[in-house]
């Protein structure tokens, strides 16, 4: 909407009128609609064009509407309007999606994608606002729009589209000056994106920021952030306290936590299965799965600590696994698991195939989890 | 995370007002506007009153201020102002004004917004230049006989835009008969619209009469009352900036009067009489909601004729040039709504992308298509001509689509094509088919739903699409999970996710049905990853045989070929053993 030409816009108005589409027509004439941000519609003398395309009284009305845009060139007071409408747009798109789904029509994600296209145009307009001074710049709209777009992209599973938004905001000089609420939301999504890309360190930073700066009264939001922060922290070796889990009603994680720190594969498997639906719906199941690796590492570390030697027979690990009631594993698979741990840097050592032993380094053979990638 | 914007409640009111419009307008769509009409009314009314009062103040600016409606017709006091939420125009108006008025408050940042209403809206130098339409009442300067004796034309520059030109004579100067005539005209009016119309016509008539002096000479008692004739061309209908939005189920509110001047700063807007008065009138009483205009059709025609526009009377022609897109359905268009019934009897048919509705004689009905499918299968088995098979399958799919056929047979066709594509290794075509199947399975689950669900999971592993993979997991029912193919795919996925290559390749060798064709697509990739880990882990050397069995190679030779291709080196003493240390370096380079 923010990139169409005046002729296209007028054509749309005409069609809306012709088709008696009052709702759409209202949008086209409302300041709430993103088209207000379109510099191509900011004509000083739109009358002639309007008259060409539209009948009275619409021509005059639209001309007046377009005239009003003039004052927007170097101002950004329309931003709150834009925010309101983009929010509504996203919500409406969501509802439209659900309606369509109920009727079994339309592609999933279609409405949301359309909404996203609209928002993206607005974003471009804001991002490219170089004319106005910093106080009047439309750049202030960038973070809000990004946040709205993030929500859509996460919903329709097109996370790669987040990248240009993140890049744009990172390179902007305003990035630390947006409102705290916006920054919290922004970091939350950037953190989740990083999680998705398996960049756990940056993910932890973003999500921690988000969690700590989230207003303490927004329990729901804090809980949401925590749902993503917890797996990341656990992968980095930091287990949450039971008190924390209780406070935010996230007891689904308690068994998981226990299992991982004890190296208890069976408990982990059960915990993940028990709350599988919850984890899958939150989109963290796959990440939590990776905790299995951490669990193996913890278990094998115990073996090492028990045997007190640097040359560990592979059988010892097999026994440990069997004790944890992991039955269907053979020595080959043990080697495979160890190979992975070594390759990932969780164990410093090597396997002697000939001697069927794991030889670990004398120094720090099991480096702390936080120091590993 | 909703945006915690601290904002002026005015925005909220405006937003509510607008939201209520969409709510009341969307009779066929449902929106989320949860505000009640009552809330909006009061909010909107408040805003109305704000503007109304302020507008009042500014009236005094106009020296030649023309007469408000209530001069002719008693008007209800302001507190009866009724704002119909259905008259969108007012809300738009208010939003314009609100927004414009706020423009000039200096905002260091847009948040927090602390609006002060120190400046009356509009008194700041907001430009809201509305194009000026020539008024139908043109007071042309100077023509001596226009003025009754005693009156001289003023030295005023009588431009059309000046309000002073509009009524040169105050009502005190009017002949009594004329005043009575005016009274009669308005008494004859029943609705707001009538009054608006009448006012307009009267203005013109009276002006003319006053100008040329005939006002004093004609017999007003015999003067016909103005009626609404079609001859009133549109240019004489002064612009009304309230959008006349027609809705499917309601008639249009014909806004009247000149609303342009909202009494904003600057007197050039002129003709204030119409605007404010009409606004008041619009709201006065319940008649404001009477949209009925008996002459609407006639006016519409004349308008259309005037602008040479043709109102669309035929339905749109559907264009269907995207029939075979992966998603298969085109926006807004569904073959189920207007399917064709084919009559072609040919078993085979070449495939052409459609750009318009096809001729039914070229489309095969279902019973013919069944034969076609058999023929293609047979042909593929004997000739293995993929290009031919693919084309035939596509044309069968197309015929099914244009006939709106979405049955078990359709499923069969897509499953067949998918399998052929898999055999050939054409994963793009396969993906197209399996996407269609996903949709088709909703209404036509076949016994192969497990098989193809498994393929879908494997496809996501191939494309490393964890997002869609997760979504797929969400929708797996326990019954599906128990399916042999699905269970296998899930196990493979778990092994892959944890880097358990041993298990991964074991499962690969046990793949049911055609799964191995799909896994083949990413076997090489996974072997490479596994080899890197192996070569880093084992010291000093490792038998090739171990790699062969662990990575699922069917024979030693293929394994060797794989290894040497990657630059793996072997020990001098035993060529059947990999020298892990040196191989690590060469693998890292590859």
PDB file of C-alpha atoms in Angstrom, chain A residues 102-356:
ATOM      1  CA  UNK A 102     -13.102 -23.120   9.443  1.00  0.00           C
ATOM      2  CA  UNK A 103     -14.580 -22.978   6.005  1.00  0.00           C
ATOM      3  CA  UNK A 104     -11.775 -25.034   4.625  1.00  0.00           C
ATOM      4  CA  UNK A 105     -10.945 -22.465   2.035  1.00  0.00           C
ATOM      5  CA  UNK A 106      -7.889 -20.586   1.171  1.00  0.00           C
ATOM      6  CA  UNK A 107      -4.273 -21.323   1.833  1.00  0.00           C
ATOM      7  CA  UNK A 108      -3.073 -21.219   5.377  1.00  0.00           C
ATOM      8  CA  UNK A 109      -1.053 -18.134   5.867  1.00  0.00           C
ATOM      9  CA  UNK A 110      -2.571 -16.323   2.929  1.00  0.00           C
ATOM     10  CA  UNK A 111      -4.209 -13.545   4.904  1.00  0.00           C
ATOM     11  CA  UNK A 112      -1.261 -13.157   7.162  1.00  0.00           C
ATOM     12  CA  UNK A 113       1.097 -12.924   4.250  1.00  0.00           C
ATOM     13  CA  UNK A 114      -0.981 -10.199   2.711  1.00  0.00           C
ATOM     14  CA  UNK A 115      -1.001  -8.321   5.962  1.00  0.00           C
ATOM     15  CA  UNK A 116       2.737  -8.784   6.138  1.00  0.00           C
ATOM     16  CA  UNK A 117       3.203  -7.339   2.684  1.00  0.00           C
ATOM     17  CA  UNK A 118       1.300  -4.246   3.738  1.00  0.00           C
ATOM     18  CA  UNK A 119       3.316  -3.867   6.861  1.00  0.00           C
ATOM     19  CA  UNK A 120       6.532  -4.380   5.008  1.00  0.00           C
ATOM     20  CA  UNK A 121       5.690  -1.488   2.718  1.00  0.00           C
ATOM     21  CA  UNK A 122       5.126   0.702   5.733  1.00  0.00           C
ATOM     22  CA  UNK A 123       8.384  -0.473   7.149  1.00  0.00           C
ATOM     23  CA  UNK A 124      10.220   0.493   4.011  1.00  0.00           C
ATOM     24  CA  UNK A 125       8.662   3.912   4.062  1.00  0.00           C
ATOM     25  CA  UNK A 126       9.743   4.389   7.641  1.00  0.00           C
ATOM     26  CA  UNK A 127      13.197   3.022   7.127  1.00  0.00           C
ATOM     27  CA  UNK A 128      13.855   5.199   4.146  1.00  0.00           C
ATOM     28  CA  UNK A 129      12.770   8.388   5.826  1.00  0.00           C
ATOM     29  CA  UNK A 130      15.870  10.468   5.538  1.00  0.00           C
ATOM     30  CA  UNK A 131      14.279  13.807   5.068  1.00  0.00           C
ATOM     31  CA  UNK A 132      12.963  14.640   8.438  1.00  0.00           C
ATOM     32  CA  UNK A 133      14.984  15.423  11.486  1.00  0.00           C
ATOM     33  CA  UNK A 134      15.315  12.805  14.144  1.00  0.00           C
ATOM     34  CA  UNK A 135      12.373  14.060  16.138  1.00  0.00           C
ATOM     35  CA  UNK A 136      10.038  13.922  13.220  1.00  0.00           C
ATOM     36  CA  UNK A 137      11.492  10.952  11.564  1.00  0.00           C
ATOM     37  CA  UNK A 138       9.305   8.098  10.588  1.00  0.00           C
ATOM     38  CA  UNK A 139      12.143   5.840  11.625  1.00  0.00           C
ATOM     39  CA  UNK A 140      10.526   5.747  15.017  1.00  0.00           C
ATOM     40  CA  UNK A 141       7.997   3.441  13.478  1.00  0.00           C
ATOM     41  CA  UNK A 142      10.491   0.793  12.545  1.00  0.00           C
ATOM     42  CA  UNK A 143      10.612  -1.218  15.695  1.00  0.00           C
ATOM     43  CA  UNK A 144       6.886  -1.380  16.167  1.00  0.00           C
ATOM     44  CA  UNK A 145       6.425  -2.540  12.622  1.00  0.00           C
ATOM     45  CA  UNK A 146       9.211  -5.069  12.954  1.00  0.00           C
ATOM     46  CA  UNK A 147       7.546  -6.493  16.003  1.00  0.00           C
ATOM     47  CA  UNK A 148       4.265  -6.844  14.184  1.00  0.00           C
ATOM     48  CA  UNK A 149       5.995  -8.457  11.255  1.00  0.00           C
ATOM     49  CA  UNK A 150       7.872 -10.824  13.526  1.00  0.00           C
ATOM     50  CA  UNK A 151       4.607 -12.014  14.964  1.00  0.00           C
ATOM     51  CA  UNK A 152       3.274 -12.748  11.521  1.00  0.00           C
ATOM     52  CA  UNK A 153       6.414 -14.424  10.288  1.00  0.00           C
ATOM     53  CA  UNK A 154       6.597 -16.664  13.301  1.00  0.00           C
ATOM     54  CA  UNK A 155       2.997 -17.590  12.819  1.00  0.00           C
ATOM     55  CA  UNK A 156       3.385 -18.512   9.178  1.00  0.00           C
ATOM     56  CA  UNK A 157       6.773 -20.109   9.650  1.00  0.00           C
ATOM     57  CA  UNK A 158       8.775 -17.810   7.460  1.00  0.00           C
ATOM     58  CA  UNK A 159      11.457 -16.855   9.871  1.00  0.00           C
ATOM     59  CA  UNK A 160      14.025 -16.131   7.239  1.00  0.00           C
ATOM     60  CA  UNK A 161      12.042 -12.995   6.435  1.00  0.00           C
ATOM     61  CA  UNK A 162      12.974 -11.614   9.808  1.00  0.00           C
ATOM     62  CA  UNK A 163      16.552 -11.169   8.763  1.00  0.00           C
ATOM     63  CA  UNK A 164      16.272  -7.931   6.760  1.00  0.00           C
ATOM     64  CA  UNK A 165      14.255  -6.359   9.544  1.00  0.00           C
ATOM     65  CA  UNK A 166      16.853  -7.246  12.131  1.00  0.00           C
ATOM     66  CA  UNK A 167      19.605  -5.961   9.925  1.00  0.00           C
ATOM     67  CA  UNK A 168      17.803  -2.687   9.327  1.00  0.00           C
ATOM     68  CA  UNK A 169      17.228  -2.040  12.997  1.00  0.00           C
ATOM     69  CA  UNK A 170      20.699  -3.082  14.007  1.00  0.00           C
ATOM     70  CA  UNK A 171      22.202  -0.614  11.638  1.00  0.00           C
ATOM     71  CA  UNK A 172      19.908   2.144  12.778  1.00  0.00           C
ATOM     72  CA  UNK A 173      21.172   4.688  15.256  1.00  0.00           C
ATOM     73  CA  UNK A 174      17.855   4.692  17.041  1.00  0.00           C
ATOM     74  CA  UNK A 175      18.007   1.122  18.165  1.00  0.00           C
ATOM     75  CA  UNK A 176      18.559   1.833  21.830  1.00  0.00           C
ATOM     76  CA  UNK A 177      16.141   4.689  22.023  1.00  0.00           C
ATOM     77  CA  UNK A 178      12.888   3.000  21.352  1.00  0.00           C
ATOM     78  CA  UNK A 179      10.497   2.500  24.176  1.00  0.00           C
ATOM     79  CA  UNK A 180      11.301  -0.245  26.680  1.00  0.00           C
ATOM     80  CA  UNK A 181       8.169  -2.136  25.747  1.00  0.00           C
ATOM     81  CA  UNK A 182       9.147  -2.250  22.124  1.00  0.00           C
ATOM     82  CA  UNK A 183      12.676  -3.244  22.912  1.00  0.00           C
ATOM     83  CA  UNK A 184      11.525  -6.095  25.089  1.00  0.00           C
ATOM     84  CA  UNK A 185       9.311  -7.401  22.326  1.00  0.00           C
ATOM     85  CA  UNK A 186      11.998  -6.937  19.755  1.00  0.00           C
ATOM     86  CA  UNK A 187      14.634  -8.788  21.721  1.00  0.00           C
ATOM     87  CA  UNK A 188      12.202 -11.541  22.473  1.00  0.00           C
ATOM     88  CA  UNK A 189      11.710 -12.278  18.810  1.00  0.00           C
ATOM     89  CA  UNK A 190      15.320 -11.827  17.884  1.00  0.00           C
ATOM     90  CA  UNK A 191      16.195 -14.234  20.661  1.00  0.00           C
ATOM     91  CA  UNK A 192      13.729 -16.779  19.409  1.00  0.00           C
ATOM     92  CA  UNK A 193      15.070 -16.436  15.912  1.00  0.00           C
ATOM     93  CA  UNK A 194      18.578 -17.056  17.198  1.00  0.00           C
ATOM     94  CA  UNK A 195      17.347 -20.132  19.025  1.00  0.00           C
ATOM     95  CA  UNK A 196      15.908 -21.374  15.818  1.00  0.00           C
ATOM     96  CA  UNK A 197      19.257 -20.892  14.138  1.00  0.00           C
ATOM     97  CA  UNK A 198      20.955 -22.712  17.003  1.00  0.00           C
ATOM     98  CA  UNK A 199      22.869 -19.576  18.004  1.00  0.00           C
ATOM     99  CA  UNK A 200      22.387 -20.200  21.654  1.00  0.00           C
ATOM    100  CA  UNK A 201      24.697 -17.584  23.089  1.00  0.00           C
ATOM    101  CA  UNK A 202      23.075 -14.624  21.320  1.00  0.00           C
ATOM    102  CA  UNK A 203      19.702 -16.211  22.003  1.00  0.00           C
ATOM    103  CA  UNK A 204      20.462 -16.265  25.692  1.00  0.00           C
ATOM    104  CA  UNK A 205      21.534 -12.639  25.686  1.00  0.00           C
ATOM    105  CA  UNK A 206      18.418 -11.419  23.924  1.00  0.00           C
ATOM    106  CA  UNK A 207      15.976 -13.482  25.898  1.00  0.00           C
ATOM    107  CA  UNK A 208      17.628 -12.601  29.198  1.00  0.00           C
ATOM    108  CA  UNK A 209      17.418  -8.935  28.374  1.00  0.00           C
ATOM    109  CA  UNK A 210      13.822  -9.374  27.464  1.00  0.00           C
ATOM    110  CA  UNK A 211      13.038 -11.229  30.643  1.00  0.00           C
ATOM    111  CA  UNK A 212      14.726  -8.785  32.948  1.00  0.00           C
ATOM    112  CA  UNK A 213      13.340  -5.705  31.307  1.00  0.00           C
ATOM    113  CA  UNK A 214       9.869  -6.999  30.947  1.00  0.00           C
ATOM    114  CA  UNK A 215       7.574  -5.181  33.294  1.00  0.00           C
ATOM    115  CA  UNK A 216       7.041  -7.166  36.416  1.00  0.00           C
ATOM    116  CA  UNK A 217       3.307  -6.897  36.151  1.00  0.00           C
ATOM    117  CA  UNK A 218       3.271  -8.660  32.803  1.00  0.00           C
ATOM    118  CA  UNK A 219       3.381 -12.133  34.237  1.00  0.00           C
ATOM    119  CA  UNK A 220       2.054 -13.663  31.091  1.00  0.00           C
ATOM    120  CA  UNK A 221       4.732 -12.089  28.979  1.00  0.00           C
ATOM    121  CA  UNK A 222       7.437 -12.990  31.411  1.00  0.00           C
ATOM    122  CA  UNK A 223       6.272 -16.565  31.332  1.00  0.00           C
ATOM    123  CA  UNK A 224       6.338 -16.580  27.576  1.00  0.00           C
ATOM    124  CA  UNK A 225       9.868 -15.296  27.507  1.00  0.00           C
ATOM    125  CA  UNK A 226      10.871 -17.849  30.076  1.00  0.00           C
ATOM    126  CA  UNK A 227       9.502 -20.688  28.000  1.00  0.00           C
ATOM    127  CA  UNK A 228      12.172 -19.918  25.464  1.00  0.00           C
ATOM    128  CA  UNK A 229      14.856 -18.776  27.809  1.00  0.00           C
ATOM    129  CA  UNK A 230      14.808 -21.950  29.856  1.00  0.00           C
ATOM    130  CA  UNK A 231      15.808 -24.423  27.133  1.00  0.00           C
ATOM    131  CA  UNK A 232      18.556 -22.120  25.957  1.00  0.00           C
ATOM    132  CA  UNK A 233      19.928 -21.727  29.437  1.00  0.00           C
ATOM    133  CA  UNK A 234      19.761 -25.438  30.033  1.00  0.00           C
ATOM    134  CA  UNK A 235      21.676 -26.121  26.874  1.00  0.00           C
ATOM    135  CA  UNK A 236      24.306 -23.780  28.213  1.00  0.00           C
ATOM    136  CA  UNK A 237      24.359 -25.707  31.453  1.00  0.00           C
ATOM    137  CA  UNK A 238      22.308 -23.453  33.700  1.00  0.00           C
ATOM    138  CA  UNK A 239      19.422 -25.224  35.326  1.00  0.00           C
ATOM    139  CA  UNK A 240      16.463 -23.283  36.678  1.00  0.00           C
ATOM    140  CA  UNK A 241      15.550 -23.507  40.324  1.00  0.00           C
ATOM    141  CA  UNK A 242      12.304 -25.196  41.297  1.00  0.00           C
ATOM    142  CA  UNK A 243      11.178 -21.901  42.815  1.00  0.00           C
ATOM    143  CA  UNK A 244      11.470 -20.152  39.507  1.00  0.00           C
ATOM    144  CA  UNK A 245       9.500 -22.838  37.773  1.00  0.00           C
ATOM    145  CA  UNK A 246       6.811 -22.723  40.378  1.00  0.00           C
ATOM    146  CA  UNK A 247       6.557 -18.961  40.284  1.00  0.00           C
ATOM    147  CA  UNK A 248       5.849 -18.906  36.599  1.00  0.00           C
ATOM    148  CA  UNK A 249       3.789 -22.044  36.444  1.00  0.00           C
ATOM    149  CA  UNK A 250       6.240 -23.926  34.293  1.00  0.00           C
ATOM    150  CA  UNK A 251       6.395 -27.170  36.173  1.00  0.00           C
ATOM    151  CA  UNK A 252       6.567 -29.012  32.884  1.00  0.00           C
ATOM    152  CA  UNK A 253      10.245 -28.231  32.968  1.00  0.00           C
ATOM    153  CA  UNK A 254      10.950 -29.576  36.402  1.00  0.00           C
ATOM    154  CA  UNK A 255      11.419 -33.204  35.459  1.00  0.00           C
ATOM    155  CA  UNK A 256      13.364 -32.210  32.423  1.00  0.00           C
ATOM    156  CA  UNK A 257      15.684 -30.159  34.581  1.00  0.00           C
ATOM    157  CA  UNK A 258      16.182 -32.953  37.042  1.00  0.00           C
ATOM    158  CA  UNK A 259      16.845 -35.497  34.343  1.00  0.00           C
ATOM    159  CA  UNK A 260      19.421 -33.412  32.593  1.00  0.00           C
ATOM    160  CA  UNK A 261      21.428 -32.551  35.665  1.00  0.00           C
ATOM    161  CA  UNK A 262      21.443 -36.144  36.844  1.00  0.00           C
ATOM    162  CA  UNK A 263      22.238 -37.551  33.451  1.00  0.00           C
ATOM    163  CA  UNK A 264      19.063 -39.564  33.758  1.00  0.00           C
ATOM    164  CA  UNK A 265      18.082 -40.454  30.245  1.00  0.00           C
ATOM    165  CA  UNK A 266      15.051 -42.399  31.182  1.00  0.00           C
ATOM    166  CA  UNK A 267      13.568 -39.595  33.215  1.00  0.00           C
ATOM    167  CA  UNK A 268      14.285 -37.209  30.397  1.00  0.00           C
ATOM    168  CA  UNK A 269      12.598 -39.392  27.874  1.00  0.00           C
ATOM    169  CA  UNK A 270       9.552 -39.718  30.082  1.00  0.00           C
ATOM    170  CA  UNK A 271       9.417 -36.028  30.862  1.00  0.00           C
ATOM    171  CA  UNK A 272       9.592 -35.100  27.222  1.00  0.00           C
ATOM    172  CA  UNK A 273       6.936 -37.591  26.282  1.00  0.00           C
ATOM    173  CA  UNK A 274       4.634 -36.553  29.087  1.00  0.00           C
ATOM    174  CA  UNK A 275       4.561 -32.901  28.076  1.00  0.00           C
ATOM    175  CA  UNK A 276       5.237 -33.415  24.425  1.00  0.00           C
ATOM    176  CA  UNK A 277       2.121 -31.609  23.256  1.00  0.00           C
ATOM    177  CA  UNK A 278       2.922 -28.569  25.347  1.00  0.00           C
ATOM    178  CA  UNK A 279       6.477 -28.444  24.143  1.00  0.00           C
ATOM    179  CA  UNK A 280       5.569 -28.982  20.541  1.00  0.00           C
ATOM    180  CA  UNK A 281       2.944 -26.269  20.596  1.00  0.00           C
ATOM    181  CA  UNK A 282       5.401 -23.837  22.077  1.00  0.00           C
ATOM    182  CA  UNK A 283       7.835 -24.837  19.379  1.00  0.00           C
ATOM    183  CA  UNK A 284      10.536 -25.870  21.829  1.00  0.00           C
ATOM    184  CA  UNK A 285      10.315 -29.603  21.542  1.00  0.00           C
ATOM    185  CA  UNK A 286      13.129 -29.858  19.055  1.00  0.00           C
ATOM    186  CA  UNK A 287      15.366 -27.714  21.198  1.00  0.00           C
ATOM    187  CA  UNK A 288      14.600 -29.703  24.304  1.00  0.00           C
ATOM    188  CA  UNK A 289      15.491 -32.799  22.387  1.00  0.00           C
ATOM    189  CA  UNK A 290      18.989 -31.477  22.110  1.00  0.00           C
ATOM    190  CA  UNK A 291      19.146 -31.662  25.883  1.00  0.00           C
ATOM    191  CA  UNK A 292      19.531 -35.379  25.419  1.00  0.00           C
ATOM    192  CA  UNK A 293      23.059 -34.725  24.303  1.00  0.00           C
ATOM    193  CA  UNK A 294      23.705 -32.719  27.442  1.00  0.00           C
ATOM    194  CA  UNK A 295      22.220 -35.544  29.442  1.00  0.00           C
ATOM    195  CA  UNK A 296      24.577 -38.062  27.872  1.00  0.00           C
ATOM    196  CA  UNK A 297      27.442 -35.764  28.620  1.00  0.00           C
ATOM    197  CA  UNK A 298      26.434 -35.490  32.266  1.00  0.00           C
ATOM    198  CA  UNK A 299      26.032 -39.235  32.551  1.00  0.00           C
ATOM    199  CA  UNK A 300      29.363 -39.994  30.991  1.00  0.00           C
ATOM    200  CA  UNK A 301      31.031 -37.422  33.171  1.00  0.00           C
ATOM    201  CA  UNK A 302      29.752 -39.320  36.168  1.00  0.00           C
ATOM    202  CA  UNK A 303      31.257 -42.493  34.766  1.00  0.00           C
ATOM    203  CA  UNK A 304      34.542 -40.720  34.396  1.00  0.00           C
ATOM    204  CA  UNK A 305      34.378 -39.380  37.917  1.00  0.00           C
ATOM    205  CA  UNK A 306      33.551 -42.802  39.277  1.00  0.00           C
ATOM    206  CA  UNK A 307      36.274 -44.708  37.465  1.00  0.00           C
ATOM    207  CA  UNK A 308      38.896 -42.107  38.186  1.00  0.00           C
ATOM    208  CA  UNK A 309      40.927 -42.993  35.156  1.00  0.00           C
ATOM    209  CA  UNK A 310      41.654 -41.361  31.852  1.00  0.00           C
ATOM    210  CA  UNK A 311      41.254 -44.508  29.886  1.00  0.00           C
ATOM    211  CA  UNK A 312      37.673 -45.489  30.033  1.00  0.00           C
ATOM    212  CA  UNK A 313      36.477 -48.773  28.562  1.00  0.00           C
ATOM    213  CA  UNK A 314      33.504 -48.300  26.287  1.00  0.00           C
ATOM    214  CA  UNK A 315      31.707 -51.041  28.129  1.00  0.00           C
ATOM    215  CA  UNK A 316      31.524 -48.865  31.171  1.00  0.00           C
ATOM    216  CA  UNK A 317      29.335 -46.434  29.281  1.00  0.00           C
ATOM    217  CA  UNK A 318      27.231 -49.229  28.009  1.00  0.00           C
ATOM    218  CA  UNK A 319      26.670 -50.418  31.538  1.00  0.00           C
ATOM    219  CA  UNK A 320      25.769 -46.938  32.651  1.00  0.00           C
ATOM    220  CA  UNK A 321      23.259 -46.636  29.880  1.00  0.00           C
ATOM    221  CA  UNK A 322      21.730 -49.957  30.707  1.00  0.00           C
ATOM    222  CA  UNK A 323      21.410 -48.865  34.286  1.00  0.00           C
ATOM    223  CA  UNK A 324      19.423 -45.930  33.027  1.00  0.00           C
ATOM    224  CA  UNK A 325      17.269 -48.473  31.292  1.00  0.00           C
ATOM    225  CA  UNK A 326      18.302 -47.485  27.841  1.00  0.00           C
ATOM    226  CA  UNK A 327      18.167 -50.948  26.429  1.00  0.00           C
ATOM    227  CA  UNK A 328      18.445 -50.900  22.698  1.00  0.00           C
ATOM    228  CA  UNK A 329      21.922 -49.487  22.522  1.00  0.00           C
ATOM    229  CA  UNK A 330      24.984 -51.387  21.458  1.00  0.00           C
ATOM    230  CA  UNK A 331      28.663 -50.607  21.639  1.00  0.00           C
ATOM    231  CA  UNK A 332      28.653 -49.178  18.169  1.00  0.00           C
ATOM    232  CA  UNK A 333      26.045 -46.720  19.124  1.00  0.00           C
ATOM    233  CA  UNK A 334      27.993 -45.795  22.227  1.00  0.00           C
ATOM    234  CA  UNK A 335      30.912 -44.971  20.028  1.00  0.00           C
ATOM    235  CA  UNK A 336      28.618 -42.931  17.885  1.00  0.00           C
ATOM    236  CA  UNK A 337      27.309 -40.956  20.835  1.00  0.00           C
ATOM    237  CA  UNK A 338      30.821 -40.362  22.108  1.00  0.00           C
ATOM    238  CA  UNK A 339      31.940 -39.331  18.656  1.00  0.00           C
ATOM    239  CA  UNK A 340      29.274 -36.684  18.629  1.00  0.00           C
ATOM    240  CA  UNK A 341      30.215 -35.412  22.067  1.00  0.00           C
ATOM    241  CA  UNK A 342      33.825 -35.170  21.059  1.00  0.00           C
ATOM    242  CA  UNK A 343      32.999 -33.519  17.777  1.00  0.00           C
ATOM    243  CA  UNK A 344      30.896 -30.929  19.550  1.00  0.00           C
ATOM    244  CA  UNK A 345      33.572 -30.251  22.087  1.00  0.00           C
ATOM    245  CA  UNK A 346      31.771 -31.622  25.111  1.00  0.00           C
ATOM    246  CA  UNK A 347      34.495 -34.163  25.663  1.00  0.00           C
ATOM    247  CA  UNK A 348      38.172 -33.671  25.133  1.00  0.00           C
ATOM    248  CA  UNK A 349      39.531 -37.005  24.099  1.00  0.00           C
ATOM    249  CA  UNK A 350      39.574 -39.708  21.483  1.00  0.00           C
ATOM    250  CA  UNK A 351      38.442 -43.283  20.975  1.00  0.00           C
ATOM    251  CA  UNK A 352      40.830 -46.060  20.316  1.00  0.00           C
ATOM    252  CA  UNK A 353      38.906 -48.422  18.153  1.00  0.00           C
ATOM    253  CA  UNK A 354      41.473 -51.095  18.619  1.00  0.00           C
ATOM    254  CA  UNK A 355      41.362 -51.020  22.387  1.00  0.00           C
ATOM    255  CA  UNK A 356      37.740 -50.098  22.604  1.00  0.00           C
TER     256      UNK A 356
END
